[in-house]
CSV table of C-alpha atoms in Angstrom, one decimal:
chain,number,residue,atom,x,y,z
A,1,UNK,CA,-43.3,75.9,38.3
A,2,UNK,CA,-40.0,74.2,39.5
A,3,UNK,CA,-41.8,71.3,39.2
A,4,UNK,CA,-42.2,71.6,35.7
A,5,UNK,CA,-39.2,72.5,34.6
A,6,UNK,CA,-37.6,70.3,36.4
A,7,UNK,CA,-39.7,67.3,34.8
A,8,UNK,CA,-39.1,69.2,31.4
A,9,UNK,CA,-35.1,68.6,32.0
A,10,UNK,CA,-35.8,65.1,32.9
A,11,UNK,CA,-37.2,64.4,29.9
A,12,UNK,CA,-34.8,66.2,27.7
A,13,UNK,CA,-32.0,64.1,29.5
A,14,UNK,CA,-33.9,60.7,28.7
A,15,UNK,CA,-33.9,62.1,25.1
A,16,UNK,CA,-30.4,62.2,25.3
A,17,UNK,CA,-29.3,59.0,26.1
A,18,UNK,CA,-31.9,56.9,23.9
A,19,UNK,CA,-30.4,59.1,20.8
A,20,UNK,CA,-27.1,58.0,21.8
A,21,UNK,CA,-27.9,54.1,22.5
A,22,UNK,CA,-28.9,54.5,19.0
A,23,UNK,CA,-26.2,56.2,17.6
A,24,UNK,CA,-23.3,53.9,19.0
A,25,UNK,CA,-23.7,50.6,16.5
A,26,UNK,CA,-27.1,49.8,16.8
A,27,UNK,CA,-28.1,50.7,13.1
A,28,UNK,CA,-27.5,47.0,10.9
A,29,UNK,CA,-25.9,49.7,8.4
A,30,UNK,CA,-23.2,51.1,9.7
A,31,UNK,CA,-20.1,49.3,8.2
A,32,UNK,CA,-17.6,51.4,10.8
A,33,UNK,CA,-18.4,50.2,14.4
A,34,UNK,CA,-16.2,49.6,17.1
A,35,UNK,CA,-15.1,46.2,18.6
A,36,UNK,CA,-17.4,44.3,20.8
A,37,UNK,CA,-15.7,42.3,22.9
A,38,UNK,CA,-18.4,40.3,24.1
A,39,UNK,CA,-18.1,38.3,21.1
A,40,UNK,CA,-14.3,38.9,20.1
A,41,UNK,CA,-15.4,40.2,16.5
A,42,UNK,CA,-15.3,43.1,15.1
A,43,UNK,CA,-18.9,44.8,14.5
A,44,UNK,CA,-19.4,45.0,10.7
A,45,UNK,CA,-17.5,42.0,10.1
A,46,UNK,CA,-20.2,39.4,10.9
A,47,UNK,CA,-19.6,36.9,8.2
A,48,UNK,CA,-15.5,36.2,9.8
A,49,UNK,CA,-15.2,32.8,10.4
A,50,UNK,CA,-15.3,31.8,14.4
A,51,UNK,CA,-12.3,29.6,15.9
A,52,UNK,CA,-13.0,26.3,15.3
A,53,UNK,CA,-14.0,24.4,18.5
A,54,UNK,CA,-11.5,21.5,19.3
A,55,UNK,CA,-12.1,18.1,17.8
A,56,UNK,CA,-10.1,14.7,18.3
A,57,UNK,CA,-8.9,12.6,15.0
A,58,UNK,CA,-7.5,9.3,15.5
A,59,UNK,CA,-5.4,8.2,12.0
A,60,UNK,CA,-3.6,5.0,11.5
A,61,UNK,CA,-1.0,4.7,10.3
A,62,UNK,CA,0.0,1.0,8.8
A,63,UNK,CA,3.6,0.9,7.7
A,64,UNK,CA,4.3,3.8,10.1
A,65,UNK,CA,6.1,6.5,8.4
A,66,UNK,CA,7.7,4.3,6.3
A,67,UNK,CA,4.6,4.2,3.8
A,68,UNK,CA,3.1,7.6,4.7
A,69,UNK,CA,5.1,10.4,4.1
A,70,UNK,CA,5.3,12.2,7.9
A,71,UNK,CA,6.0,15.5,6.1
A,72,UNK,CA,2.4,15.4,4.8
A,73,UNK,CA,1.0,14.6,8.7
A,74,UNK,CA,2.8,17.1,10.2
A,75,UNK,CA,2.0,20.0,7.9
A,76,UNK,CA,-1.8,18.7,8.1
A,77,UNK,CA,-1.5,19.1,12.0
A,78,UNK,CA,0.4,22.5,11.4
A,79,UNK,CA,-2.4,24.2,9.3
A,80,UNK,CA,-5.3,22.3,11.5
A,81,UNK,CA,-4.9,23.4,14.6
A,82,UNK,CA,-8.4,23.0,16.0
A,83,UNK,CA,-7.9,19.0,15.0
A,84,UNK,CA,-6.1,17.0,18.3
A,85,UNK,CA,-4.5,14.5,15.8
A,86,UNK,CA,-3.5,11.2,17.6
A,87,UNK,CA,-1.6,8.7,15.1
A,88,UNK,CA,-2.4,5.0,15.6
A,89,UNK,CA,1.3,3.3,13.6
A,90,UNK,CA,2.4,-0.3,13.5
A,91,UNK,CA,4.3,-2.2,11.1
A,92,UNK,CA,1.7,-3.1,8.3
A,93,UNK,CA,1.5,-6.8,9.1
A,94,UNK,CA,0.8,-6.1,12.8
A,95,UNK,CA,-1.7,-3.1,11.9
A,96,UNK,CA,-3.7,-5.3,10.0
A,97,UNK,CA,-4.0,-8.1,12.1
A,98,UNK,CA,-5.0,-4.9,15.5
A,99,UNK,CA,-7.4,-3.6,13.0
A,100,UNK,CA,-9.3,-6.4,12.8
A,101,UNK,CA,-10.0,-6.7,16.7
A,102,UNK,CA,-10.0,-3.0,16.9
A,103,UNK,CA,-13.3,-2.9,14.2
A,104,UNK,CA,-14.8,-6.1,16.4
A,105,UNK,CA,-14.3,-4.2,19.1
A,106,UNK,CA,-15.1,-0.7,17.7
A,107,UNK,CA,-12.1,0.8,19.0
A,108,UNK,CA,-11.1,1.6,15.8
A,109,UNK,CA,-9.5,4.9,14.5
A,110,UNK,CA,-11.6,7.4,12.6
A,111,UNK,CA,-9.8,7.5,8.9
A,112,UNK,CA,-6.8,4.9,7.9
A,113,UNK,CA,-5.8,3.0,4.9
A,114,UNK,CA,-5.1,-0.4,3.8
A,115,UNK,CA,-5.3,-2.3,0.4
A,116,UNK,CA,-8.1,-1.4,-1.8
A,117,UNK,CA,-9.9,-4.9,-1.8
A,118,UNK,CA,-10.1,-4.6,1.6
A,119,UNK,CA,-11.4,-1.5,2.3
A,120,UNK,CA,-14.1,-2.3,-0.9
A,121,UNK,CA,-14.8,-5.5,2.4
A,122,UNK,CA,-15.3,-3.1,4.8
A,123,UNK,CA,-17.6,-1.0,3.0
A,124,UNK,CA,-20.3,-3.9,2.3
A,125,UNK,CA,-19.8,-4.5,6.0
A,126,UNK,CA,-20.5,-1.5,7.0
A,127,UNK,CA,-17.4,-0.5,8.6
A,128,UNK,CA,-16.7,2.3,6.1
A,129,UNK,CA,-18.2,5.7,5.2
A,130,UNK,CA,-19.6,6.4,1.4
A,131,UNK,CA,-17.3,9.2,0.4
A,132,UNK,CA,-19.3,10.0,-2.8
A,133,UNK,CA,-21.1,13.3,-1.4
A,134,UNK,CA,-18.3,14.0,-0.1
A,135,UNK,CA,-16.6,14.1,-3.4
A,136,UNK,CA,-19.1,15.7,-5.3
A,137,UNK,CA,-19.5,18.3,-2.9
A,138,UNK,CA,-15.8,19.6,-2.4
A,139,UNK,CA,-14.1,17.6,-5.1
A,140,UNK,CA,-13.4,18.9,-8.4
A,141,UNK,CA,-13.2,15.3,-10.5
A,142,UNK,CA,-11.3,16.9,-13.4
A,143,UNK,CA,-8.8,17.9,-11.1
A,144,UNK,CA,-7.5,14.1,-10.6
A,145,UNK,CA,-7.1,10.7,-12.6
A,146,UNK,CA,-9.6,8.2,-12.6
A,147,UNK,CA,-8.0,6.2,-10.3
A,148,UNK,CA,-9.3,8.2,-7.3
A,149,UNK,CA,-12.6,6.3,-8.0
A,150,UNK,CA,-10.2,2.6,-7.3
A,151,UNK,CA,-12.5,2.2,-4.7
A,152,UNK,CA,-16.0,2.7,-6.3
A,153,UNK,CA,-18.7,0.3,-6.5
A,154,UNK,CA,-20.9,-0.9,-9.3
A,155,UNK,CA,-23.8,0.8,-7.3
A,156,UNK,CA,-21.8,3.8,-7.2
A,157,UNK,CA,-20.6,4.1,-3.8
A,158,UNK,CA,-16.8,5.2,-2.9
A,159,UNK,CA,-15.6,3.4,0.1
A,160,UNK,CA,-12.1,5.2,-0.1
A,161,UNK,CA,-9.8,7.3,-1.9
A,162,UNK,CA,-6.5,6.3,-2.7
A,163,UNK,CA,-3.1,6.9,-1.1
A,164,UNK,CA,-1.6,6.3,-3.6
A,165,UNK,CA,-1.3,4.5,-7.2
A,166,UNK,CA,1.1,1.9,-8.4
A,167,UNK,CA,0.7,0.9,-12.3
A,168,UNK,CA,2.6,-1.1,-14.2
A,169,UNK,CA,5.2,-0.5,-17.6
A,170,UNK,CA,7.0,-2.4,-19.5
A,171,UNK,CA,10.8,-2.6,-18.5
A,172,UNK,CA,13.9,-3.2,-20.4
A,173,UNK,CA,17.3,-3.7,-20.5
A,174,UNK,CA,18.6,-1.5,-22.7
A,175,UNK,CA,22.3,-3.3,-22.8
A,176,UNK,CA,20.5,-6.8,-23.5
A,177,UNK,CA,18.9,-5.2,-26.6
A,178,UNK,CA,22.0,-3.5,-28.0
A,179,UNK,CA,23.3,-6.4,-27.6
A,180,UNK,CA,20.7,-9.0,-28.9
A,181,UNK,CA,20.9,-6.3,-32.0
A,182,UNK,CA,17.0,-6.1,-31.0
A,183,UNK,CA,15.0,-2.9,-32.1
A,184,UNK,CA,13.7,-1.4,-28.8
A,185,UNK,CA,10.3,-1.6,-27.4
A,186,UNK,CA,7.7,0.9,-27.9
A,187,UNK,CA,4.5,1.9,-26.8
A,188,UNK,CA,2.9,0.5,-30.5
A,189,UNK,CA,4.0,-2.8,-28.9
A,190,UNK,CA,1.6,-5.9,-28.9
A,191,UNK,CA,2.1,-9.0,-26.6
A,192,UNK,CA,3.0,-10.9,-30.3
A,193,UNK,CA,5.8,-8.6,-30.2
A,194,UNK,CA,7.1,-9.1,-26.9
A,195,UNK,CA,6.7,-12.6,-27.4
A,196,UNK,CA,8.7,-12.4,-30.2
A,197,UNK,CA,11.1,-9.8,-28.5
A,198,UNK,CA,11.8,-12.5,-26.2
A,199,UNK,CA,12.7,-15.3,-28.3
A,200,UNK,CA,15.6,-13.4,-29.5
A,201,UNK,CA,16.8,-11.9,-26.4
A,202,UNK,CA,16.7,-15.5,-24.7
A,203,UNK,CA,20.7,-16.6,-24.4
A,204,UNK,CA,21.4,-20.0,-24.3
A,205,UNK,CA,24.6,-21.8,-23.3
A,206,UNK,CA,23.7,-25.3,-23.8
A,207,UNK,CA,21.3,-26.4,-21.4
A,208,UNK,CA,21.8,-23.3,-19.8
A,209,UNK,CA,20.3,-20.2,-19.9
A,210,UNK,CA,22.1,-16.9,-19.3
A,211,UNK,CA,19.6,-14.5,-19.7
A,212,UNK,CA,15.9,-14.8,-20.7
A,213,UNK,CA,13.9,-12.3,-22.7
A,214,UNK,CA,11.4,-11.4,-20.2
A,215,UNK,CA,10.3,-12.3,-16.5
A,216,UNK,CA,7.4,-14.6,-16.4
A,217,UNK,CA,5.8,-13.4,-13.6
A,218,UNK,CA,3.3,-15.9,-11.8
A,219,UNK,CA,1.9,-13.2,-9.1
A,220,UNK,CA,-1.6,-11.6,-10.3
A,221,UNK,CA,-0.6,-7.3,-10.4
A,222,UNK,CA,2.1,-8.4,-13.1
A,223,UNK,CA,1.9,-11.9,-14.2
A,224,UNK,CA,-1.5,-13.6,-14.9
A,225,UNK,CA,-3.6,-10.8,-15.1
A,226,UNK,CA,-2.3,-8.9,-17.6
A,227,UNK,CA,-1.5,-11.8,-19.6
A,228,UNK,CA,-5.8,-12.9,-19.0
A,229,UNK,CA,-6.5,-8.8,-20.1
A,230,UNK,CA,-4.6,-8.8,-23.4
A,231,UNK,CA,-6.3,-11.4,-25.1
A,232,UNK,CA,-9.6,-10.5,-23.9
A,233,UNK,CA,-10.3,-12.3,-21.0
A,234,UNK,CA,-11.2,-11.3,-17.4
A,235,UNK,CA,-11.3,-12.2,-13.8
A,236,UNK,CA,-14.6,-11.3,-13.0
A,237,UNK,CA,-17.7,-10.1,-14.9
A,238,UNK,CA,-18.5,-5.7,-15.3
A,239,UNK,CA,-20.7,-7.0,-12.5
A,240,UNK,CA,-18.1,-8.5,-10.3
A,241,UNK,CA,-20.4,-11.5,-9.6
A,242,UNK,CA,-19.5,-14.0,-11.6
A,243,UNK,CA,-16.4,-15.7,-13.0
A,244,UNK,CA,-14.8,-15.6,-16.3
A,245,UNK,CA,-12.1,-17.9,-16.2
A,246,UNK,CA,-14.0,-20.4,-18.3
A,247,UNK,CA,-14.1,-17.6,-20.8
A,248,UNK,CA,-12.0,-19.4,-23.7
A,249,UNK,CA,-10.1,-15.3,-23.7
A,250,UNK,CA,-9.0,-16.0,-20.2
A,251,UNK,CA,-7.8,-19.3,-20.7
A,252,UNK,CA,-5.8,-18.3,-24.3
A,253,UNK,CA,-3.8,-15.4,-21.6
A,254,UNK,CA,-2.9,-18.0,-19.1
A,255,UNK,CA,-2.0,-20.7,-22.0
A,256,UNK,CA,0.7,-17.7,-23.6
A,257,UNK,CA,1.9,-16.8,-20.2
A,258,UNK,CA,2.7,-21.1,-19.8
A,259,UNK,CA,3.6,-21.1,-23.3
A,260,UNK,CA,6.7,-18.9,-22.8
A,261,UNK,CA,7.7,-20.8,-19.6
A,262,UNK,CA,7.7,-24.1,-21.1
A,263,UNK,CA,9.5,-23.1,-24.2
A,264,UNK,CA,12.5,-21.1,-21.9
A,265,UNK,CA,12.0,-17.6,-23.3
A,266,UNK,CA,10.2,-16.7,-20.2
A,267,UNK,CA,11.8,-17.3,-16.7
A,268,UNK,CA,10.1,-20.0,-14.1
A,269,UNK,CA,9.5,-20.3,-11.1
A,270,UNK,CA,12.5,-22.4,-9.6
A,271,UNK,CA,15.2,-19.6,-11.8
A,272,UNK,CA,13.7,-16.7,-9.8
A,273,UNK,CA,13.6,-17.8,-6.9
A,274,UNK,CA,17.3,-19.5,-7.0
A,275,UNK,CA,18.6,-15.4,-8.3
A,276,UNK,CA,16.7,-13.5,-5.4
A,277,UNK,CA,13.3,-12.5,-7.0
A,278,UNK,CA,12.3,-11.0,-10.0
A,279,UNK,CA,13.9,-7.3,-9.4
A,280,UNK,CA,17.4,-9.0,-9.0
A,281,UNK,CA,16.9,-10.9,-12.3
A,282,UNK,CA,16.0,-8.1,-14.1
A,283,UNK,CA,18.4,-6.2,-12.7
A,284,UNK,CA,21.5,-7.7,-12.6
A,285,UNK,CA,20.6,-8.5,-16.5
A,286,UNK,CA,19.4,-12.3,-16.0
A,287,UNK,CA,15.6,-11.0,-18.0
A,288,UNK,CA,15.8,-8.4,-20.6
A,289,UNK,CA,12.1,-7.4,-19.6
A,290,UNK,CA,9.8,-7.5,-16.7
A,291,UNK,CA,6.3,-6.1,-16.1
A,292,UNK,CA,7.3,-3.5,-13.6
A,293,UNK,CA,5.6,-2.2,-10.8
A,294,UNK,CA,5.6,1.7,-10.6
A,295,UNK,CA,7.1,1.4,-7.1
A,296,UNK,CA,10.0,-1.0,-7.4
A,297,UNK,CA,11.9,2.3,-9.3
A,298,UNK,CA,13.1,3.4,-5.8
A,299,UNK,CA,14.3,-0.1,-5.1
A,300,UNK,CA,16.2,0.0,-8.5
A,301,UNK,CA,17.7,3.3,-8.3
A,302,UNK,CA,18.8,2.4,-4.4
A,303,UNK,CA,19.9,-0.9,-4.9
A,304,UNK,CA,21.3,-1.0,-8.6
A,305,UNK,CA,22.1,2.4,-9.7
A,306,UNK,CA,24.3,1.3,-12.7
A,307,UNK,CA,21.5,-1.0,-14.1
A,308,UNK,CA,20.6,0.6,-17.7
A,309,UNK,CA,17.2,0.2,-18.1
A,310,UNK,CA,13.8,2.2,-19.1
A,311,UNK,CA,10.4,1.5,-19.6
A,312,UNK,CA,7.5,1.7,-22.3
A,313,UNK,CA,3.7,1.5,-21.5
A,314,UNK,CA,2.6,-2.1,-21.4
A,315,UNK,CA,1.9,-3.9,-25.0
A,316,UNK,CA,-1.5,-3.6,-26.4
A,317,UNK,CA,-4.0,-6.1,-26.2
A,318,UNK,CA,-5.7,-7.9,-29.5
A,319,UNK,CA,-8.4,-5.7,-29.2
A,320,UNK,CA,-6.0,-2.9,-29.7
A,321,UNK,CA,-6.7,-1.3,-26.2
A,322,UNK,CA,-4.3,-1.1,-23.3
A,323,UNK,CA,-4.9,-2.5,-19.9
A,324,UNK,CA,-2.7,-1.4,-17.5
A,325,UNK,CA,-3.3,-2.9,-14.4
A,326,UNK,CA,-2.7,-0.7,-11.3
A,327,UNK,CA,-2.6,-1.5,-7.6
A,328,UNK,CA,-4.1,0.9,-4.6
A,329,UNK,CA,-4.1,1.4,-1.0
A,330,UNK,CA,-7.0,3.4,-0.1
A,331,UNK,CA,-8.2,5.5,3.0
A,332,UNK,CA,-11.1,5.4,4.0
A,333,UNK,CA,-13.5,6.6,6.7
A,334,UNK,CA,-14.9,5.0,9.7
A,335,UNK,CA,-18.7,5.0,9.1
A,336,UNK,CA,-18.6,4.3,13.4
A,337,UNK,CA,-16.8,7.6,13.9
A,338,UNK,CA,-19.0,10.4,15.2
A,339,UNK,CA,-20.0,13.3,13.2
A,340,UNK,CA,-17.5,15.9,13.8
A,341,UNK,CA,-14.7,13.1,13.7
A,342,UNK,CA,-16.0,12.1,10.3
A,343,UNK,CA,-15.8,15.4,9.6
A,344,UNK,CA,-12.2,16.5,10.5
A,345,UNK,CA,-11.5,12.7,8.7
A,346,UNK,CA,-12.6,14.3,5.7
A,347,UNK,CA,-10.7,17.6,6.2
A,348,UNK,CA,-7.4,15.0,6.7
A,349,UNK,CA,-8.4,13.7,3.2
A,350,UNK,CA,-9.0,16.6,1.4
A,351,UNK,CA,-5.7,17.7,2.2
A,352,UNK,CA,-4.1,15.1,1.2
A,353,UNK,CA,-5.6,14.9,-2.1
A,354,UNK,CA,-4.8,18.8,-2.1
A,355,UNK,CA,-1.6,19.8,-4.5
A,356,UNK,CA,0.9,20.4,-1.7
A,357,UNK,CA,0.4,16.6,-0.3
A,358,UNK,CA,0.2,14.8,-4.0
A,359,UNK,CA,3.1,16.8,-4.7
A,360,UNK,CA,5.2,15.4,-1.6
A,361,UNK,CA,3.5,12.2,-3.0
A,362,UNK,CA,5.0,12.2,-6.6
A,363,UNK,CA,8.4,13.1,-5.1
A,364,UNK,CA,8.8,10.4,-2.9
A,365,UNK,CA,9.0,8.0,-6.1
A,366,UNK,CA,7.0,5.1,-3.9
A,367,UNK,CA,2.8,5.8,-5.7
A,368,UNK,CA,1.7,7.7,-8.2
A,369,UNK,CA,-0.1,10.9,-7.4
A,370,UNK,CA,-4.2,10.7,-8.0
A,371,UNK,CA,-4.0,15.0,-8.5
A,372,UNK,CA,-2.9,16.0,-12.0
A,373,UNK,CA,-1.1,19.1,-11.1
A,374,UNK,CA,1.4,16.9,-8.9
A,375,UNK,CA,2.4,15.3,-12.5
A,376,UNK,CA,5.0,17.9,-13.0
A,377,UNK,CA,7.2,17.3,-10.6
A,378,UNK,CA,7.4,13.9,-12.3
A,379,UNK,CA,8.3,15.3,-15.5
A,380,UNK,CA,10.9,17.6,-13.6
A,381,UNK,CA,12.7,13.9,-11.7
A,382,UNK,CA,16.1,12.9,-12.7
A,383,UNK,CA,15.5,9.6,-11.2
A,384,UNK,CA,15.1,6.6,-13.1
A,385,UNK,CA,13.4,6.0,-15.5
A,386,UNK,CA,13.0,8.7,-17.7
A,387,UNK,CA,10.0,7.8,-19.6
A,388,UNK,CA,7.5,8.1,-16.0
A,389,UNK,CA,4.8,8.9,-18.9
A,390,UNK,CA,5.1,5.2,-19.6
A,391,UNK,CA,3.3,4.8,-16.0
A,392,UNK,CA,0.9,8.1,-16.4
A,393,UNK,CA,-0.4,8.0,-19.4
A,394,UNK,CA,-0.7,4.2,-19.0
A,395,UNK,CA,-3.4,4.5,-16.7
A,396,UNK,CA,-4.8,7.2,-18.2
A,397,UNK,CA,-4.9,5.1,-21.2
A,398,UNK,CA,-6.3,1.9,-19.6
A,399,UNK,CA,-5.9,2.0,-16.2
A,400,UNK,CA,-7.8,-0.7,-14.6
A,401,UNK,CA,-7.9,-2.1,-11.3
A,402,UNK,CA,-7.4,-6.5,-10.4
A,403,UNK,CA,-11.1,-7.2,-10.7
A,404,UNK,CA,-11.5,-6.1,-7.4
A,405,UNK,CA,-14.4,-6.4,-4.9
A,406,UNK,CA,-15.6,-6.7,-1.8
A,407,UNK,CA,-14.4,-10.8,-1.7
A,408,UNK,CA,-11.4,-10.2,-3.8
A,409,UNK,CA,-9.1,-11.4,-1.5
A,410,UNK,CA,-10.8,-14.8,-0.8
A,411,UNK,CA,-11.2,-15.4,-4.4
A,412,UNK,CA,-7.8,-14.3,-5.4
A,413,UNK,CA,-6.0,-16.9,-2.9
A,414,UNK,CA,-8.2,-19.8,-4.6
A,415,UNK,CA,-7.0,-18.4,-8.0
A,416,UNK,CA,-3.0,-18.1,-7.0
A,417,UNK,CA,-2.6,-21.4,-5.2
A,418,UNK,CA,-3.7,-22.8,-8.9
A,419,UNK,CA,-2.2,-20.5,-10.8
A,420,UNK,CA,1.1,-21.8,-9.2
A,421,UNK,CA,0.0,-25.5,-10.1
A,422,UNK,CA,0.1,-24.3,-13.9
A,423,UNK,CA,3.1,-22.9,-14.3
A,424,UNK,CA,5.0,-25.5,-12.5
A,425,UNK,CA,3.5,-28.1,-14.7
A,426,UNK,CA,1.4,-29.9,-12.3
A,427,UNK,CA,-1.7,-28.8,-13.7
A,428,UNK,CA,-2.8,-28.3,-17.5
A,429,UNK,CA,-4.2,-24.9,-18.4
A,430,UNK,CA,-7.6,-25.7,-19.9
A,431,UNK,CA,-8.5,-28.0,-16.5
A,432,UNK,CA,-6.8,-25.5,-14.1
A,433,UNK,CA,-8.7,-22.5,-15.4
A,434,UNK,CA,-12.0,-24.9,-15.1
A,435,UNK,CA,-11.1,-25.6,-11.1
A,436,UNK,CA,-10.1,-22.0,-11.1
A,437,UNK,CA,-14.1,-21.2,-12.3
A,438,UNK,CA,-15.5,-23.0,-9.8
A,439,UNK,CA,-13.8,-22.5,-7.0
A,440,UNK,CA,-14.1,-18.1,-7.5
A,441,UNK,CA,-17.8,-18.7,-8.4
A,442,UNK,CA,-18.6,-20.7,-4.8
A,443,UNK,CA,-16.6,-17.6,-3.5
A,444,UNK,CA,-18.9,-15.3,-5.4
A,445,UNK,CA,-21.9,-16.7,-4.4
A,446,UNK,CA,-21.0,-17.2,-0.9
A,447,UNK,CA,-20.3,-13.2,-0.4
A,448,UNK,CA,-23.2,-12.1,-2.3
């Protein structure tokens, strides 16, 4: 009988502490557990994100600090603390010529930038990652300017994103047209009317000229490109694979851009060079007008604060559009790297396109911003100019990048070295743009 009972309370006991195994946390239900430190959550809160495990970024850096704001990398390394960020920085000519050996070598970093053509010649190389899933995945594209796509494809890939944009306006002297008793520019302008502009703001003392009516630029951003884009010509095809410059359009651009030159309402080539480049003409009120660059503003307002000046979005074309041209440096991200480096890469980007980093970009005066909600700190700047919408809603306007692809900057070369011919004199403009065809088309077809 002891027996029993006591096999009875043995049973009861073993009762007991199964009822309690299942009573402490077991049930899925029960919202109101303990901690378990096993895992270092708390039970009932099984969606909470883990720690991140630890995972090395190498960015680059060309320009150092100079070009890349370092308040932008040091808050990304702040709110990142599972990335090990190691910065790769060099002056920009000796970064470029490293990165070359570095990608031969694949020693390269994981995510850096450099000028749009070139990354678009890394991409068909292989070299860098197609961020369009990426974009379409964590992007919201309504949230930024077209020009985050600088860097897409015909085929639709999008080899980088940009670090920032630099469009072009139309400057001017606002002294030179009080003077001149000229009506100022406006954003109604055509290229007949800044032609005509100036011809009327061109001072002559003799032989001499004192001050012409606008810079004629021979570089391609804000010289013969725009002037090729107005009256309807183009570089390259929609295709980017074959050559317009024997497109009679194209060679009309290049003839008014000569045309101005020759007849001395335009500045040449020997004057600009002889008076320190084109910022110091314009500035120091040898030009009335110049095709400025959208980051030659800090330059002004540094090196020539009492220079009275503004800008107006570049003239229209004949076909009544606008096309602004605008210049990018681009990250992008090695396609070498491995996964979880392409990864945090992307993370690095993402902030950066992210309002607190666009903002710090729109401050800095250097690029525009590629994020809209950056655009009002620009309309909050005291700094000149103070029509900036001249250079935003340019773009937004007609925003177009130099005809740029993956062999831009072989063809470009052949282009400039000609280009230069023409407006000296050396070459006429009809047979120049005809060597200028076939030289960019055995280019073309050599690349494709």
């Amino acid at each position: 009988m002891k027996r029993r009972l006591s096999y009875l309370a043995f049973l009861l006991a073993l009762l007991l502490v199964v009822s309690a195994c299942s009573s402490s946390g077991g049930d899925s239900g029960n919202n109101n557990a303990s901690e378990n430190p096993e895992n270092g959550s708390v039970s009932g809160e099984g969606n909470k994100e883990q720690p991140k495990d630890k995972v090395k970024l190498k960015i680059g850096l060309p320009g150092s600090y100079e070009v890349t704001n370092k308040e932008i990398i040091d808050k990304f390394i702040e709110t990142h603390p599972h990335i090990d960020v190691q910065i790769q920085e060099a002056p920009w000519g000796d970064f470029t010529s490293k990165i070359a050996a570095q990608i031969a070598g694949n020693t390269m970093p994981d995510v850096w930038f450099q000028e749009n053509a070139t990354i678009l010649g890394y991409g068909k190389r292989g070299v860098a990652e197609d961020l369009a899933p990426y974009i379409e995945r964590d992007l919201n594209e309504d949230d930024y300017i077209d020009g985050l796509f600088s860097a897409k494809t015909p085929e639709g890939q999008v080899w980088g994103v940009p670090h920032g944009i630099n469009p072009i306006a139309l400057a001017y002297n606002k002294d030179a047209f009080e003077k001149a008793n000229v009506e100022l520019p406006t954003d109604d302008w055509t290229y007949e009317d800044l032609i005509e502009a100036a011809k009327k703001l061109t001072v002559k003392d003799g032989n001499d000229t004192s001050q012409y009516g606008f810079i004629g630029s021979f570089s391609i951003t804000n010289g013969w490109f725009p002037w090729i884009k107005q009256a309807g010509g183009s570089a390259l095809d929609s295709t980017m694979t074959k050559s317009m410059f024997d497109d009679p359009k194209t060679i009309q651009g290049l003839g008014q851009l000569k045309d101005g030159i020759d007849q001395g309402y335009f500045t040449h080539i020997d004057y600009v060079s002889a008076n320190g480049g084109e910022l110091e003409v314009f500035a120091g009120g040898k030009a009335a007008m110049y095709f400025m660059q959208y980051s030659l503003q800090v330059n002004m307002n540094d090196s020539f604060p009492d220079a009275n000046w503004d800008v107006v979005k570049i003239p229209k074309a004949v076909d009544g559009k606008r096309y602004v041209p605008m210049v990018a440096n681009s990250w992008l991200i090695s396609s070498r790297a491995s996964q979880e480096a392409k990864d945090a890469a992307w993370e690095f980007l993402e902030f950066y396109l992210g309002d607190e980093s666009q903002k710090i970009v729109a401050e800095s005066g250097s690029a525009l911003p590629v994020k809209k909600s950056a655009y009002d700190v620009l309309e909050q700047s005291t700094m000149k100019p103070s029509n900036k919408k001249a250079f935003t809603e340019g773009i937004a306007e007609g925003g177009v990048t130099l005809d740029e692809n993956a062999s831009w900057s072989e063809w470009r070369i052949v282009v400039q070295q000609v280009v230069n011919e023409i407006v000296k004199g050396n070459v006429d403009v009809e047979e120049g743009a005809k060597e200028i065809h076939q030289k960019v088309q055995e280019v073309l077809d050599a690349n494709s």
